[in-house]
Structures are given as structure tokens and as C-alpha cells.
Short mmCIF file of C-alpha atoms in Angstrom, two decimals:
data_model
loop_
_atom_site.label_atom_id
_atom_site.label_comp_id
_atom_site.label_asym_id
_atom_site.label_seq_id
_atom_site.Cartn_x
_atom_site.Cartn_y
_atom_site.Cartn_z
CA GLU A 238 -35.54 16.15 18.57
CA GLN A 239 -36.31 16.66 14.59
CA ASN A 240 -33.14 15.06 13.59
CA HIS A 241 -33.93 11.91 16.43
CA ALA A 242 -36.50 11.29 14.78
CA GLU A 243 -35.08 11.35 11.49
CA SER A 244 -32.59 9.27 12.43
CA LYS A 245 -34.31 6.08 14.24
CA THR A 246 -36.81 6.43 10.87
CA LEU A 247 -33.51 5.85 8.75
CA LEU A 248 -31.61 3.38 10.66
CA PRO A 249 -32.15 -0.35 9.78
CA ASN A 250 -32.92 -3.02 12.01
CA TYR A 251 -29.71 -4.32 12.83
CA ASN A 252 -31.04 -7.52 14.53
CA HIS A 253 -32.64 -9.08 10.86
CA PRO A 254 -31.24 -12.13 10.20
CA GLN A 255 -31.10 -10.87 6.78
CA PHE A 256 -29.18 -7.22 7.02
CA ASP A 257 -25.76 -6.86 5.99
CA LEU A 258 -23.75 -4.86 7.70
CA ASP A 259 -21.38 -2.83 5.64
CA PRO A 260 -19.93 0.50 7.38
CA LEU A 261 -18.85 2.19 4.38
CA GLU A 262 -22.32 1.79 2.50
CA LEU A 263 -24.03 3.22 5.54
CA PHE A 264 -21.44 6.50 5.75
CA SER A 265 -22.32 7.16 2.38
CA ARG A 266 -26.50 6.60 3.46
CA TYR A 267 -25.91 8.68 5.78
CA GLU A 268 -23.78 11.44 5.47
CA SER A 269 -26.57 13.48 5.87
CA ILE A 270 -27.17 12.64 9.54
CA LEU A 271 -23.49 12.51 10.23
CA ARG A 272 -23.35 16.02 9.38
CA GLN A 273 -26.07 16.94 11.12
CA ALA A 274 -24.56 15.47 14.26
CA ARG A 275 -21.16 17.41 13.44
CA LEU A 276 -18.85 14.21 13.46
CA LEU A 277 -17.63 15.43 9.79
CA VAL A 278 -17.28 19.52 11.06
CA GLY A 279 -14.02 20.55 10.25
CA MET A 280 -12.86 18.41 7.70
CA PRO A 281 -13.99 20.42 4.74
CA SER A 282 -12.41 23.32 5.98
CA ALA A 283 -8.65 21.33 7.08
CA ALA A 284 -5.84 22.87 5.20
CA ARG A 285 -4.88 19.15 5.42
CA ALA A 286 -5.84 15.50 6.08
CA VAL A 287 -3.93 12.48 5.63
CA PHE A 288 -5.50 9.43 5.11
CA GLU A 289 -3.43 5.94 5.70
CA GLY A 290 -3.19 2.84 4.03
CA ALA A 291 -4.11 -0.39 6.62
CA GLN A 292 -2.09 -2.68 5.00
CA GLY A 293 0.78 -2.84 2.06
CA MET A 294 -0.49 -2.95 -1.60
CA LEU A 295 0.40 -6.43 -2.32
CA LEU A 296 -1.53 -7.94 0.78
CA ASP A 297 -4.94 -6.70 -0.88
CA GLU A 298 -7.61 -8.89 -0.71
CA TRP A 299 -8.21 -8.72 -4.89
CA TYR A 300 -4.68 -7.55 -5.82
CA GLY A 301 -2.30 -9.47 -3.23
CA PHE A 302 -1.08 -12.57 -3.93
CA HIS A 303 -3.73 -15.47 -3.19
CA PRO A 304 -4.33 -16.87 -0.13
CA HIS A 305 -1.41 -14.52 1.28
CA THR A 306 -3.42 -11.52 2.18
CA THR A 307 -5.71 -9.51 4.07
CA TRP A 308 -9.60 -9.46 3.51
CA SER A 309 -9.81 -5.85 2.70
CA ASP A 310 -9.61 -3.22 0.23
CA THR A 311 -5.74 -1.73 0.49
CA THR A 312 -6.23 0.21 -2.28
CA PHE A 313 -7.12 4.32 -2.51
CA ALA A 314 -11.12 3.14 -2.84
CA ASN A 315 -11.86 3.53 0.48
CA ALA A 316 -10.73 7.28 1.15
CA GLU A 317 -11.81 8.22 -2.36
CA ARG A 318 -15.03 6.74 -1.53
CA MET A 319 -15.11 8.92 2.03
CA LEU A 320 -13.95 11.97 -0.20
CA ARG A 321 -16.34 12.07 -2.57
CA GLY A 322 -17.75 15.74 -2.28
CA LEU A 323 -15.57 16.93 0.09
CA TYR A 324 -12.34 17.92 -1.54
CA ALA A 325 -11.31 18.93 -4.71
CA ASP A 326 -7.52 18.29 -4.69
CA VAL A 327 -5.93 15.02 -3.52
CA ILE A 328 -2.30 13.72 -3.62
CA LYS A 329 -1.32 10.24 -4.31
CA ILE A 330 1.43 9.06 -2.53
CA GLY A 331 3.02 5.37 -3.03
CA VAL A 332 4.76 4.87 0.34
CA LEU A 333 8.08 2.20 0.06
CA ARG A 334 10.81 1.47 2.44
CA SER A 335 14.63 0.92 0.47
CA TYR A 336 14.42 -2.69 0.84
CA MET A 337 11.54 -4.86 0.68
CA THR A 338 9.41 -6.46 3.27
CA ARG A 339 6.93 -9.62 4.24
CA HIS A 340 5.47 -10.37 7.65
CA GLY A 341 4.49 -13.62 7.40
CA GLU A 342 3.93 -16.41 5.05
CA GLY A 343 3.61 -15.63 0.83
CA PRO A 344 5.87 -15.29 -2.53
CA PHE A 345 9.04 -13.01 -1.73
CA PRO A 346 11.36 -13.67 -4.64
CA SER A 347 13.94 -10.95 -3.31
CA ALA A 348 14.20 -12.40 -0.42
CA SER A 349 17.61 -12.32 1.70
CA GLN A 350 18.35 -14.09 5.18
CA SER A 351 21.35 -11.84 5.08
CA LEU A 352 19.47 -8.58 4.76
CA THR A 353 16.71 -10.22 7.22
CA VAL A 354 19.56 -10.37 10.22
CA GLN A 355 21.02 -7.31 9.22
CA LEU A 356 17.57 -5.45 9.13
CA ARG A 357 15.81 -7.12 12.44
CA GLU A 358 17.87 -4.81 15.27
CA TYR A 359 16.56 -1.76 13.21
CA GLU A 360 12.45 -2.77 13.27
CA GLN A 361 12.83 -4.20 16.81
CA HIS A 362 8.97 -2.92 16.64
CA ASN A 363 8.24 -6.13 14.27
CA ARG A 364 8.17 -9.30 15.51
CA ASN A 365 8.01 -12.87 14.62
CA ASP A 366 5.94 -13.65 17.45
CA GLY A 367 2.31 -13.99 17.44
CA GLN A 368 0.12 -15.01 14.21
CA GLN A 369 1.57 -13.14 12.44
CA GLY A 370 4.52 -14.94 11.78
CA ALA A 371 8.18 -14.60 10.73
CA MET A 372 9.25 -11.12 9.53
CA ARG A 373 11.84 -11.22 6.96
CA TYR A 374 13.49 -8.97 4.35
CA GLY A 375 14.43 -8.58 0.72
CA PHE A 376 16.02 -6.42 -2.05
CA LEU A 377 13.89 -3.64 -3.90
CA ASP A 378 11.78 -5.42 -6.73
CA ALA A 379 11.08 -2.97 -9.38
CA ILE A 380 8.43 -6.28 -10.95
CA LEU A 381 6.40 -6.28 -7.87
CA LEU A 382 6.48 -2.47 -7.50
CA ARG A 383 5.11 -2.04 -10.74
CA TYR A 384 2.89 -4.38 -10.28
CA ALA A 385 1.64 -2.63 -7.42
CA LEU A 386 1.45 1.09 -8.93
CA GLU A 387 -0.52 -0.40 -11.66
CA ALA A 388 -3.14 -2.16 -9.19
CA LEU A 389 -3.36 1.31 -7.16
CA GLY A 390 -4.52 3.25 -10.63
CA GLY A 391 -0.96 5.59 -10.28
CA VAL A 392 0.42 7.95 -7.67
CA ASP A 393 1.32 11.39 -7.98
CA TYR A 394 4.65 10.96 -5.62
CA LEU A 395 6.42 8.28 -4.14
CA ALA A 396 8.10 8.52 -0.44
CA LEU A 397 10.92 6.53 0.01
CA THR A 398 11.94 5.87 3.84
CA CYS A 399 14.66 4.05 5.72
CA LEU A 400 16.77 5.51 3.26
CA ASP A 401 19.43 5.75 6.45
CA GLN A 402 19.71 2.18 6.69
CA ARG A 403 21.23 1.44 3.44
CA ALA A 404 23.90 4.87 2.89
CA SER A 405 26.82 2.57 3.43
CA THR A 406 25.61 -0.26 1.52
CA ASP A 407 25.40 -1.24 -2.35
CA TRP A 408 22.02 -3.02 -2.65
CA PRO A 409 20.94 -3.83 -5.83
CA VAL A 410 17.51 -3.71 -7.06
CA VAL A 411 15.60 -6.39 -8.94
CA THR A 412 14.68 -5.79 -12.42
CA SER A 413 13.60 -9.55 -14.23
CA TYR A 414 12.87 -12.36 -13.56
CA THR A 415 13.47 -16.04 -15.20
CA GLN A 416 11.86 -19.30 -14.43
CA PRO A 417 13.25 -22.54 -14.66
CA GLY A 418 13.33 -24.58 -18.04
CA VAL A 419 11.81 -20.90 -19.36
CA PRO A 420 14.13 -19.16 -21.58
CA ALA A 421 11.78 -15.79 -21.73
CA ILE A 422 12.57 -13.07 -19.16
CA LEU A 423 9.54 -11.89 -17.14
CA LYS A 424 10.08 -7.89 -16.47
CA LYS A 425 5.82 -7.51 -15.64
CA LEU A 426 3.77 -9.10 -14.09
CA ARG A 427 -0.10 -8.89 -15.58
CA VAL A 428 -2.97 -6.99 -13.45
CA ASN A 429 -5.67 -9.04 -13.42
CA ARG A 430 -8.73 -6.10 -12.34
CA THR A 431 -11.79 -8.89 -12.52
CA ARG A 432 -11.51 -9.87 -9.10
CA ASP A 433 -10.41 -13.81 -9.62
CA LEU A 434 -8.46 -14.98 -6.71
CA LYS A 435 -7.51 -18.61 -8.88
CA TYR A 436 -5.78 -16.28 -11.25
CA GLN A 437 -3.83 -14.47 -7.93
CA GLU A 438 -3.07 -17.50 -6.66
CA THR A 439 -1.75 -18.79 -10.36
CA LEU A 440 0.43 -15.18 -9.72
CA THR A 441 1.95 -16.61 -6.14
CA HIS A 442 2.90 -19.96 -8.00
CA LEU A 443 4.56 -17.98 -10.42
CA LEU A 444 6.55 -15.73 -7.47
CA ASP A 445 7.29 -18.88 -5.60
CA ARG A 446 9.43 -20.38 -8.60
CA VAL A 447 11.11 -17.58 -10.09
CA VAL A 448 14.85 -16.68 -10.22
CA PRO A 449 15.36 -13.14 -9.41
CA TRP A 450 18.04 -11.24 -11.39
CA ALA A 451 18.90 -7.96 -9.68
CA THR A 452 20.51 -4.44 -11.08
CA HIS A 453 23.44 -2.83 -9.25
CA TYR A 454 22.80 1.24 -10.20
CA GLN A 455 25.22 3.94 -10.98
CA SER A 456 23.15 7.10 -9.69
CA GLY A 457 22.04 7.23 -6.01
CA LEU A 458 18.30 4.97 -5.41
CA LYS A 459 16.50 7.94 -5.61
CA ASP A 460 17.12 8.56 -9.67
CA PHE A 461 17.42 5.09 -10.57
CA LEU A 462 13.69 4.42 -9.30
CA GLU A 463 12.99 7.79 -10.63
CA LYS A 464 13.68 6.34 -13.77
CA THR A 465 12.68 2.62 -13.57
CA LEU A 466 9.16 3.49 -12.43
CA GLY A 467 8.12 6.73 -14.09
CA ILE A 468 7.36 8.10 -10.77
CA LEU A 469 8.76 11.55 -9.04
CA VAL A 470 10.30 10.77 -5.43
CA GLY A 471 8.20 13.43 -3.64
CA ILE A 472 9.38 12.46 0.08
CA ALA A 473 13.15 10.87 0.86
CA SER A 474 13.29 9.68 4.91
CA TYR A 475 16.91 9.31 6.06
CA GLY A 476 15.55 8.87 9.93
CA ARG A 477 12.59 8.56 12.39
CA SER A 478 12.50 12.15 12.81
CA ALA A 479 10.18 14.87 11.48
CA GLY A 480 13.92 16.43 10.29
CA ASP A 481 15.15 13.16 8.36
CA LYS A 482 12.74 13.71 5.88
CA LYS A 483 13.85 16.07 2.50
CA PHE A 484 10.56 17.17 0.57
CA SER A 485 10.99 17.78 -3.78
CA LYS A 486 9.84 21.01 -4.36
CA ALA A 487 7.58 19.87 -6.86
CA LEU A 488 5.98 18.14 -3.54
CA ASP A 489 6.33 20.88 -1.63
CA GLU A 490 4.33 23.22 -4.34
CA ALA A 491 1.58 20.69 -4.10
CA ALA A 492 1.20 19.91 -0.85
CA SER A 493 0.79 24.53 -0.66
CA LEU A 494 -2.25 24.18 -1.44
CA GLU A 495 -5.84 22.96 0.12
CA ALA A 496 -5.83 18.74 -0.31
CA ALA A 497 -6.31 15.75 0.75
CA CYS A 498 -2.97 13.92 1.02
CA VAL A 499 -3.70 9.80 0.30
CA LYS A 500 -0.67 7.22 1.22
CA ASN A 501 -0.75 3.77 0.29
CA ALA A 502 2.31 1.47 1.46
CA LEU A 503 3.41 -0.46 -1.86
CA HIS A 504 4.29 -3.76 -0.65
CA ASN A 505 3.94 -5.96 1.93
CA GLU A 506 4.02 -4.43 5.30
CA ARG A 507 1.33 -5.29 7.65
#
């Protein structure tokens, strides 16, 4: 009864015309009430909790390529805010396929029509109907992956999926761009943290006109990405079942701790 009275006192008037509802702000303000209502019971003592980003990193509202973005934050920020004060250890994982995807319009330098035809049968759940538009596929792009990782503020490990789709295929990885009439080779995109949509739109126009240049790696893709991106691949997936996943020794040791596992897709998957 006392908790109910406190809730009635603290909750805002939702019918007020000037009230701007921010769910995360409300969560923060009324966390104590939620705890009393036992909505968070079990989370602090859970052995492992996983928070997954709703969209790919390159669709982020402020870091994606405007206007082809989602109007939400796809970084670790929301999970970090909810975990504040609840967990001491957090493992951040960047998830990527062994190829790039984009569902709908937007810049896609490494897009490949032949790869799209090949992988469309594998990903039958990603259809071309509806408001999202066509599902497109392309080769891994190290420049966009570096950009996504920097925008995220870095990750602890990578999770590399769909490796079964490239078991017998020598697919290259894009490692540089050139621009028509510009002699310089582009190997990095600058991350702007000022929430400047005009800057993000300039990146869109840039990526629309670049010519991608690819590298055929001599070692396995896992080793190549670890060397190129400077991050360990902690999870390698060779199929859809749990038995098709391989974990690195380092991640096994880290995951044995009581930790919150926060993962984000690194590119354009919706």
C-alpha cells in the first residue's frame, strides 16, 4: 500500500500536452519502484544476461549513413545505461556474418549481384517484400567494419557467423576504396561524434561513388580479420545449431565469470 502511494505520487501526468515520454529516462527515475515491484528480481544474481542490439551498427541514427538509417541508438549505450550499478563485468561482442548485408536502400560499396543470388536461398527469412525493400549481399568490407567498431567504442571479441556458406568459396575482403578522379587511396572513414546528420550524409554520398578494392587472403578468414581489425574472434559459427559454434579459449575463460554479455551486429542487418 505504501509503495502504491509512492508510485501515484512520483509517476508523471501522461495527459499533459508538454510531457515528453523517454522510456530510458523513466526506467532510470523509477528503478527503485521497479525493484520494489520485483520486476528486476533475478537479474543481479543471474549467471549470465545477454543484451542484443535491435539493428546493425551501420543503421544507427547518428553513425549510420543518413538518411538510410533507423531512428534509434544501435550502439551499446542503452544496454550500458540499464546495466549501470547492476553488474561489475561486461563482455562486449561485435557480431558479423562472413559477408555483408543491407536490407533496403543505402550505400553498399561491396554489393554483389552474384553473391545475392547465391545467398538468397540460404536466408529465405530475409525477403524482398514489404517496406524494407530488397535484401542485398556483398563481400566483407574492412573499412566499414573498422568504422562500425570505432563508432561502438570497441568490442572485446568478434563473433563471426555464416562460415558454412563460404567453406568452398574464395571470397575476397574489401580493404581500400578509390574515387573517380582522386589519386588518394581511402582506407578509413572518420567517425564524427557530434551528432551531425549533414556529415553522415556526406559519407553516404562518398560511399555511393567509391570503387572498392579487395584482398584475397592467404590464411583463413578468422586469422585475416583478427590481423586486419586487431580483435580476437571469440565465436566462430559454421551452422545454425549450437553444436556448430566454436569458442576461443579466451572467451570461454571470460564467459565463465559472472558477466553481462552485450552484443551488437556490426553492419546493416535489420
